[in-house]
Coordinates of C-alpha atoms in Angstrom, one line a residue:
M1 CA -15.3 109.7 187.5
S2 CA -15.0 108.6 183.9
A3 CA -17.5 110.0 181.4
E4 CA -17.8 106.4 180.1
S5 CA -18.7 104.4 183.1
G6 CA -21.2 102.4 181.2
P7 CA -24.5 100.7 181.9
V8 CA -25.6 99.3 185.3
I9 CA -28.8 97.3 186.1
F10 CA -30.0 98.1 189.6
I11 CA -32.8 96.0 191.2
D12 CA -34.7 96.7 194.4
D13 CA -38.4 96.5 195.4
D14 CA -38.3 99.8 197.3
E15 CA -39.2 102.7 194.9
D16 CA -37.4 105.3 197.1
V17 CA -34.2 103.2 196.9
L18 CA -34.5 103.1 193.1
R19 CA -35.0 106.8 192.8
A20 CA -31.9 107.5 195.0
A21 CA -29.8 104.9 193.1
T22 CA -30.8 106.4 189.7
Q23 CA -29.7 109.9 190.8
M24 CA -26.4 108.6 192.3
L25 CA -25.5 106.5 189.3
K26 CA -26.2 109.3 186.8
L27 CA -24.1 111.7 188.8
A28 CA -21.3 109.2 188.6
S29 CA -21.7 109.0 184.7
F30 CA -23.3 105.5 184.7
S31 CA -26.3 104.7 182.5
P32 CA -28.6 103.0 185.0
S33 CA -31.6 100.8 184.2
V34 CA -33.6 100.3 187.4
F35 CA -36.2 97.5 188.1
G36 CA -38.6 96.8 190.9
S37 CA -38.3 93.0 190.4
A38 CA -35.7 90.4 189.4
E39 CA -38.1 89.0 186.8
A40 CA -38.3 92.3 185.0
A41 CA -34.6 92.8 185.0
L42 CA -33.9 89.3 183.6
A43 CA -35.8 90.2 180.5
R44 CA -33.1 92.8 179.7
I45 CA -30.0 90.7 180.5
D46 CA -28.3 88.6 177.8
G47 CA -24.7 87.4 177.1
N48 CA -23.9 90.8 175.4
F49 CA -24.9 93.0 178.4
D50 CA -21.8 95.1 179.0
G51 CA -22.1 96.1 182.6
P52 CA -22.6 94.9 186.2
V53 CA -25.9 93.9 187.9
V54 CA -26.7 95.2 191.4
S55 CA -29.5 93.5 193.4
D56 CA -30.9 93.5 196.9
I57 CA -31.0 90.0 198.3
R58 CA -34.4 90.1 200.0
M59 CA -37.2 90.7 197.4
P60 CA -40.6 89.2 196.8
G61 CA -40.8 86.6 194.0
L62 CA -37.4 85.9 192.7
N63 CA -34.8 87.0 195.3
G64 CA -31.3 88.3 194.8
L65 CA -29.6 84.9 195.2
Q66 CA -32.0 83.3 192.7
L67 CA -31.4 86.2 190.3
F68 CA -27.6 85.6 190.6
E69 CA -28.0 81.9 189.6
R70 CA -30.1 83.0 186.6
V71 CA -27.6 85.6 185.5
K72 CA -24.7 83.1 186.0
A73 CA -26.5 80.7 183.6
I74 CA -26.8 83.4 181.0
D75 CA -23.1 84.4 181.3
P76 CA -21.0 83.6 184.3
E77 CA -18.7 86.6 183.6
I78 CA -21.4 89.2 184.2
P79 CA -20.5 90.8 187.5
V80 CA -23.3 90.6 190.1
V81 CA -23.1 92.8 193.2
L82 CA -25.5 91.8 196.1
I83 CA -26.9 94.3 198.6
T84 CA -27.4 92.5 201.9
G85 CA -28.7 93.1 205.4
H86 CA -26.8 91.9 208.4
A87 CA -28.8 88.7 208.6
D88 CA -27.9 87.7 205.0
V89 CA -24.1 88.2 205.2
E90 CA -23.4 84.4 205.4
L91 CA -25.6 83.9 202.3
A92 CA -23.8 86.6 200.5
V93 CA -20.4 85.2 201.4
A94 CA -21.5 81.8 200.0
A95 CA -22.6 83.6 196.8
I96 CA -19.1 85.2 196.5
K97 CA -17.5 81.7 196.7
D98 CA -19.9 80.6 193.9
G99 CA -18.9 83.4 191.6
A100 CA -20.7 86.6 192.6
Y101 CA -18.5 89.7 192.1
D102 CA -19.0 91.4 195.5
F103 CA -21.6 92.1 198.3
I104 CA -22.2 95.3 200.2
S105 CA -23.9 95.5 203.6
K106 CA -26.7 97.9 204.5
P107 CA -26.5 100.7 205.2
Y108 CA -23.8 101.4 202.6
A109 CA -21.9 104.5 201.6
N110 CA -22.4 105.6 198.0
D111 CA -18.7 105.9 197.4
R112 CA -18.2 102.2 198.4
L113 CA -20.8 101.1 195.9
L114 CA -19.4 103.3 193.1
V115 CA -15.9 102.1 193.6
T116 CA -17.1 98.5 193.3
L117 CA -19.2 99.3 190.2
H118 CA -16.3 101.0 188.4
R119 CA -14.1 98.0 188.9
A120 CA -16.9 95.6 187.9
S121 CA -17.6 97.7 184.8
E122 CA -13.9 97.6 183.8
K123 CA -13.7 93.9 184.3
R124 CA -16.8 93.4 182.1
R125 CA -15.4 95.6 179.4
L126 CA -12.2 93.5 179.3
V127 CA -14.1 90.3 179.2
L128 CA -16.1 91.4 176.2
E129 CA -13.1 92.9 174.5
N130 CA -11.2 89.6 174.8
R131 CA -14.2 87.8 173.3
R132 CA -14.3 90.2 170.4
L133 CA -10.6 89.7 169.8
R134 CA -10.9 85.9 169.9
D135 CA -13.8 86.1 167.4
A136 CA -11.8 88.3 165.1
V137 CA -9.0 85.7 165.2
V138 CA -11.4 83.0 164.3
R139 CA -12.8 85.1 161.4
S140 CA -9.3 85.8 160.1
A141 CA -6.9 83.4 158.4
G142 CA -5.7 82.1 161.8
D143 CA -7.6 78.9 161.2
I144 CA -5.0 77.8 158.7
P145 CA -6.0 74.2 158.0
L146 CA -9.6 75.3 157.2
I147 CA -8.5 77.7 154.5
G148 CA -9.9 76.7 151.2
E149 CA -12.6 77.3 148.6
A150 CA -13.2 73.6 147.7
P151 CA -16.9 72.9 148.1
T152 CA -16.1 70.3 150.8
M153 CA -14.3 73.0 152.9
I154 CA -17.1 75.5 152.4
R155 CA -19.6 73.0 153.6
L156 CA -17.4 72.1 156.6
R157 CA -17.1 75.7 157.7
E158 CA -20.8 76.2 157.4
T159 CA -21.6 73.1 159.4
L160 CA -19.2 74.1 162.1
R161 CA -20.9 77.5 162.5
Q162 CA -24.3 75.7 162.7
I163 CA -23.4 73.3 165.4
A164 CA -20.7 75.1 167.4
D165 CA -23.1 76.6 169.9
T166 CA -25.1 73.5 170.5
D167 CA -24.1 70.9 173.1
V168 CA -24.1 67.8 170.9
D169 CA -21.1 65.5 171.0
V170 CA -19.1 65.4 167.7
L171 CA -17.0 62.8 166.0
V172 CA -14.4 64.2 163.7
E173 CA -13.0 61.8 161.0
G174 CA -9.9 62.6 159.0
E175 CA -6.5 61.4 158.0
T176 CA -3.3 62.4 159.9
G177 CA -2.5 66.0 159.4
T178 CA -5.9 67.2 158.1
G179 CA -6.6 69.4 161.1
K180 CA -8.9 67.5 163.4
E181 CA -7.7 69.3 166.6
V182 CA -8.2 72.6 164.8
V183 CA -11.8 71.7 164.1
A184 CA -12.3 70.7 167.7
D185 CA -10.8 74.0 168.9
L186 CA -13.1 75.9 166.6
L187 CA -16.1 74.1 167.9
H188 CA -15.0 75.3 171.4
R189 CA -14.1 78.9 170.4
W190 CA -17.3 79.4 168.5
S191 CA -19.5 78.2 171.3
R192 CA -20.7 79.7 174.6
R193 CA -18.2 77.3 176.3
R194 CA -15.3 79.3 175.0
T195 CA -14.7 80.9 178.5
K196 CA -14.1 77.5 180.0
P197 CA -11.3 75.0 179.4
F198 CA -10.5 73.3 176.1
V199 CA -8.9 70.0 177.3
A200 CA -7.2 67.8 174.7
L201 CA -5.9 64.2 175.2
N202 CA -4.3 61.9 172.6
C203 CA -5.6 58.5 173.5
G204 CA -2.8 56.8 171.4
A205 CA 0.1 58.7 173.0
L206 CA -0.3 57.4 176.6
P207 CA 0.1 53.8 178.0
E208 CA -3.0 52.1 179.3
S209 CA -1.6 52.3 182.9
V210 CA -1.6 56.1 182.7
I211 CA -4.6 57.0 180.6
D212 CA -7.1 55.9 183.2
S213 CA -5.7 58.3 185.8
E214 CA -5.3 61.0 183.1
L215 CA -9.0 60.8 182.1
F216 CA -10.8 60.0 185.3
G217 CA -8.4 61.2 188.0
H218 CA -7.7 59.7 191.4
E219 CA -7.7 60.5 195.1
A220 CA -4.6 60.5 197.3
G221 CA -3.7 57.0 198.3
A222 CA -5.9 55.4 195.6
F223 CA -2.9 53.2 194.6
T224 CA 0.8 52.9 195.3
G225 CA 2.5 56.1 194.4
A226 CA -0.7 58.2 194.4
Q227 CA 0.6 60.7 197.0
R228 CA -1.9 63.4 196.2
R229 CA -5.2 63.9 194.5
R230 CA -5.2 64.3 190.7
T231 CA -8.0 66.0 188.8
G232 CA -8.7 64.0 185.6
R233 CA -9.0 65.6 182.2
I234 CA -12.8 64.9 182.2
E235 CA -13.4 66.8 185.4
H236 CA -11.0 69.6 184.4
S237 CA -13.0 70.2 181.3
N238 CA -16.2 70.8 183.3
G239 CA -18.1 73.6 181.6
G240 CA -15.9 73.4 178.6
T241 CA -14.9 70.9 175.9
L242 CA -13.1 67.6 176.1
F243 CA -11.2 66.6 172.9
L244 CA -10.2 63.0 172.6
D245 CA -7.8 62.4 169.7
E246 CA -7.2 59.0 168.3
I247 CA -10.2 57.7 170.1
E248 CA -9.9 54.4 168.3
S249 CA -6.8 53.7 170.4
M250 CA -8.6 53.8 173.7
P251 CA -8.2 50.5 175.6
P252 CA -11.5 48.4 175.8
A253 CA -11.7 48.7 179.6
L254 CA -11.6 52.5 179.5
Q255 CA -14.2 52.5 176.7
V256 CA -16.7 51.1 179.1
K257 CA -16.0 53.8 181.7
L258 CA -16.1 56.5 179.1
L259 CA -19.5 55.3 177.8
R260 CA -20.9 55.5 181.3
V261 CA -19.6 59.1 181.7
L262 CA -21.2 60.1 178.4
E263 CA -24.5 58.6 179.3
T264 CA -24.7 59.9 182.9
R265 CA -22.5 63.0 182.8
Q266 CA -21.0 61.9 186.1
I267 CA -17.6 60.6 187.2
T268 CA -16.3 58.6 190.1
P269 CA -12.5 59.0 190.4
L270 CA -10.4 56.1 191.6
G271 CA -10.2 55.9 195.4
T272 CA -13.6 57.5 196.2
N273 CA -17.2 56.5 196.1
E274 CA -18.2 60.1 195.5
T275 CA -20.0 60.7 192.2
R276 CA -19.4 64.1 190.7
S277 CA -21.7 65.7 188.1
I278 CA -20.0 67.3 185.1
D279 CA -21.1 69.6 182.3
L280 CA -19.0 69.0 179.2
R281 CA -19.1 68.6 175.4
V282 CA -17.0 65.8 174.0
V283 CA -15.4 66.1 170.6
S284 CA -13.6 62.9 169.6
A285 CA -11.4 62.3 166.5
T286 CA -10.3 59.3 164.6
K287 CA -8.3 58.2 161.6
A288 CA -10.4 55.1 161.2
D289 CA -13.8 54.6 159.8
L290 CA -15.5 53.5 163.0
G291 CA -18.8 53.0 161.1
D292 CA -17.2 50.0 159.4
P293 CA -17.1 46.9 161.7
A294 CA -14.0 45.6 160.0
A295 CA -12.1 48.9 160.6
R296 CA -13.6 49.3 164.1
G297 CA -11.9 46.3 165.5
D298 CA -12.3 46.1 169.3
F299 CA -13.8 49.6 169.5
R300 CA -17.2 49.3 171.1
E301 CA -20.2 49.7 168.8
D302 CA -22.3 51.3 171.5
L303 CA -19.6 53.9 172.3
Y304 CA -19.3 54.7 168.6
F305 CA -23.0 55.4 168.3
R306 CA -22.9 57.5 171.5
L307 CA -20.0 59.6 170.2
N308 CA -21.2 60.3 166.7
V309 CA -24.3 62.3 167.4
V310 CA -22.8 64.5 164.7
T311 CA -20.0 63.3 162.4
L312 CA -17.7 65.7 160.6
R313 CA -15.3 64.5 157.9
I314 CA -12.3 66.5 157.0
P315 CA -11.2 65.8 153.4
P316 CA -7.6 65.0 152.7
L317 CA -5.6 67.4 150.5
R318 CA -5.8 65.0 147.5
E319 CA -9.6 65.5 147.5
R320 CA -9.3 69.3 147.3
R321 CA -6.2 69.8 145.2
E322 CA -7.5 73.2 144.0
D323 CA -6.8 74.5 147.5
I324 CA -3.1 73.4 147.6
P325 CA -1.5 76.4 145.8
M326 CA -3.4 78.9 148.1
L327 CA -2.5 77.0 151.2
F328 CA 1.2 76.6 150.2
G329 CA 1.4 80.3 149.4
H330 CA 0.1 81.2 152.9
F331 CA 2.4 78.7 154.6
L332 CA 5.4 79.9 152.6
E333 CA 4.8 83.5 153.5
R334 CA 4.3 82.6 157.2
A335 CA 7.5 80.5 157.3
S336 CA 9.6 83.2 155.6
K337 CA 8.4 85.7 158.2
R338 CA 9.2 83.3 161.0
F339 CA 12.7 82.5 159.7
S340 CA 13.4 86.2 158.8
R341 CA 13.9 85.2 155.1
P342 CA 12.6 86.9 152.0
V343 CA 9.7 85.0 150.4
P344 CA 11.4 82.9 147.7
D345 CA 10.2 82.5 144.1
I346 CA 8.4 79.2 143.5
S347 CA 10.5 77.1 141.1
A348 CA 9.2 74.8 138.5
G349 CA 10.3 71.9 140.7
V350 CA 8.2 73.2 143.6
R351 CA 5.2 73.7 141.3
D352 CA 5.5 70.2 140.0
R353 CA 5.7 68.8 143.5
L354 CA 2.5 70.8 144.5
V355 CA 0.6 69.4 141.5
S356 CA 1.9 65.8 141.4
H357 CA 2.5 64.8 145.0
I358 CA -0.4 63.0 146.8
W359 CA 0.4 64.6 150.2
P360 CA -0.2 61.6 152.5
G361 CA 0.7 63.8 155.5
N362 CA -1.9 66.4 154.3
V363 CA -1.8 70.0 155.6
R364 CA 0.9 69.1 158.2
E365 CA 3.2 67.8 155.5
L366 CA 2.4 70.8 153.3
V367 CA 3.4 73.1 156.2
H368 CA 6.8 71.3 156.6
F369 CA 7.4 71.5 152.9
A370 CA 6.8 75.2 152.9
D371 CA 9.2 75.6 155.8
R372 CA 11.9 73.7 153.9
V373 CA 11.3 75.8 150.8
A374 CA 11.6 79.0 152.8
L375 CA 14.9 77.8 154.3
G376 CA 16.2 76.9 150.9
L377 CA 16.5 73.2 151.9
E378 CA 14.5 71.8 149.0
R379 CA 16.3 70.9 145.8
L380 CA 13.6 70.1 143.3
G381 CA 15.3 70.5 139.9
T382 CA 14.7 66.8 139.3
P383 CA 12.1 64.4 140.7
I384 CA 13.1 63.0 144.1
A385 CA 12.8 59.4 142.7
S386 CA 13.5 58.7 139.1
G387 CA 14.6 55.9 136.8
R388 CA 15.6 52.7 138.6
K389 CA 15.0 54.3 142.0
E390 CA 11.4 55.2 141.1
Q391 CA 10.8 51.6 139.9
A392 CA 12.3 50.2 143.0
V393 CA 10.1 52.3 145.3
S394 CA 7.0 51.5 143.3
S395 CA 7.6 47.8 143.7
L396 CA 7.8 47.9 147.5
P397 CA 4.9 46.7 149.6
L398 CA 2.7 49.3 151.1
S399 CA 4.1 48.9 154.7
E400 CA 7.7 49.6 153.4
K401 CA 6.5 52.6 151.4
V402 CA 4.9 54.0 154.5
S403 CA 8.1 53.3 156.5
L404 CA 10.3 55.0 153.8
Y405 CA 8.0 58.1 153.8
E406 CA 8.1 58.2 157.7
A407 CA 11.9 58.1 157.7
T408 CA 12.0 60.9 155.1
V409 CA 9.7 63.1 157.1
I410 CA 11.8 62.6 160.3
R411 CA 15.1 63.3 158.5
D412 CA 13.6 66.5 156.9
A413 CA 12.4 67.7 160.3
L414 CA 15.8 67.1 161.9
Q415 CA 17.4 68.9 159.0
E416 CA 15.0 71.8 159.4
C417 CA 15.6 72.0 163.2
G418 CA 19.4 71.6 162.9
G419 CA 19.4 68.4 164.9
D420 CA 17.6 70.0 167.9
V421 CA 15.6 67.0 169.3
R422 CA 13.2 69.1 171.4
R423 CA 12.2 71.3 168.4
T424 CA 12.0 68.3 166.1
I425 CA 9.6 66.6 168.5
E426 CA 7.4 69.7 168.6
V427 CA 7.4 70.0 164.8
L428 CA 6.5 66.4 164.3
G429 CA 3.9 66.4 167.1
V430 CA 4.9 63.0 168.5
P431 CA 5.7 61.9 172.1
R432 CA 9.4 61.8 173.0
K433 CA 9.4 58.0 173.5
T434 CA 7.7 57.4 170.1
F435 CA 10.3 59.7 168.4
Y436 CA 13.2 57.8 169.8
D437 CA 11.6 54.5 168.9
K438 CA 11.3 55.7 165.3
L439 CA 14.9 56.9 165.3
K440 CA 16.0 53.4 166.3
R441 CA 13.8 51.7 163.8
H442 CA 15.0 53.8 160.9
G443 CA 18.7 53.9 162.0
I444 CA 18.7 57.7 162.2
D445 CA 21.4 59.5 164.2
T446 CA 20.5 63.0 165.3
A447 CA 24.3 63.8 165.6
D448 CA 24.5 63.7 161.8
Y449 CA 22.1 66.7 161.6
R450 CA 23.7 68.7 164.4
K451 CA 27.0 68.6 162.4
T452 CA 25.3 70.0 159.3
A453 CA 23.1 72.5 161.1
I454 CA 22.8 75.8 159.3
G455 CA 24.8 78.3 161.2

C-alpha cells in the first residue's frame, strides 16, 4: 500500500475492535485516530479533515447514522463508511442513498475495508485539492472586475470576505458592466456553499410567461405543453446560491411568489400541492436604486426590504478613475494573448481616451476597448467626435445619446467578431432576440461586417 495513505477516524464502542483496527490501519500505512464514542470523534472533525470516517452503526449515545448526519452537516464531502450488522443493512443502504460513502457488513475481511478506505482517502484528497485550486484562483487576478486600489474597491473586497461565509441574502447595486455577477460568484466561491450549485437567472432576459416556470418549476401536465417535470432554478440551487440579475425587471405577480419563498424557504411547483423545503442563499442585483420609491416603480417595497439584508454597491469606473490604467493594461495583455498578437504600445490617442472617456459601459466597455486595441481596430489619432460633429452630438437628447452609444458598441463588437453573430452575442452578453431587435432598430446589417472581416 502507499506510504501516504493518510488519516482515518475509526469509531467503535468495543475496545478489542479498536485495538485490532489500529494495528490493521497502521500496517496499511494509514494514520488512525480511534474513538470509543461518536461524541468524542466529532470534536476532532471539521471541514479541513483530510480523510474518511469509519463508524459502527450500533453504539450507545450517538449512533453511527446520527454521526453520519452530523458529519454531513460539517462537510458533505467527508467520506463516511458505516460498519453494519445483518439487521442494519436496510438502514445502511438508505444512508448510502443519502450520501454515505459505503457500508461494510460484519464480519468483514480487512482487505475489503482497506480497499474502501484507500478509495475514500483518494476522493477526499481530490476534493480538498480542488478547493485549494479554486481558492488560489480567487486570490489571484482571476477576479478581473474587482481589481483596483481605489478605496471603494478595497472596502468592497474586505466586505465580501466578511460576509461570504454567512447565509445572509445580499442585494448588489451597480451600473451595467460593473461586475455584479462577479461579486455574486465570489460570494458563492468564498462560502461553504461553494461545493453546491451557483444558479444565475437574468430576470430581464425572459418573458413573463417563461420566468415563472424557470424559477419555480412545474410538474408534468401542469399546463398545455408541459410534457415532463421541470426543476426550477430555485430548487436547483438548493444548498447553493441563487443569483437573480436585474431583479427590478421581475413581473409583480412573481414578486409575490418570490417573497413567500424568501420568507418560508419553501416552494410549491406548478401542478402539485407538495411543499418542498430548500436551503439557499439569494444574491440579487439591480441597476436601479430600489431604496428610492420613485426609481422603484412597481417593485414591491416589502420584497426590497427582504432582499437587502446586506446591500453592496459596486462603483462605476468614473468614480475610481485611478484604477483605469491598471485595469486596461491587464485587459490589453489578456486580449493580446487570446488573439496571439504582441502587446501593442499605448498611443497618445489611447491614453487620452482612457483619461477623458466617462466609460458608461464600465468594466465591460473597457474590456471591449482593450480587445479592439489589441486587434489594431482603434484609430485614435484624433478625437472620435470633433468640431461640428461634437457639437451636434452634445445637443442631442439623452435618449438619443444613449441610442447612439448602443449602436456604436454593437458595430464595434460585430467588427471585432468579423460579423459572426453567435460570437457577437456572447461578447455583448444579450439574448439573441434582443440582439436582433437592436440590429433592426439601429439599421445594422451583419453582412457588412462579414465582408470586412479580418482574414
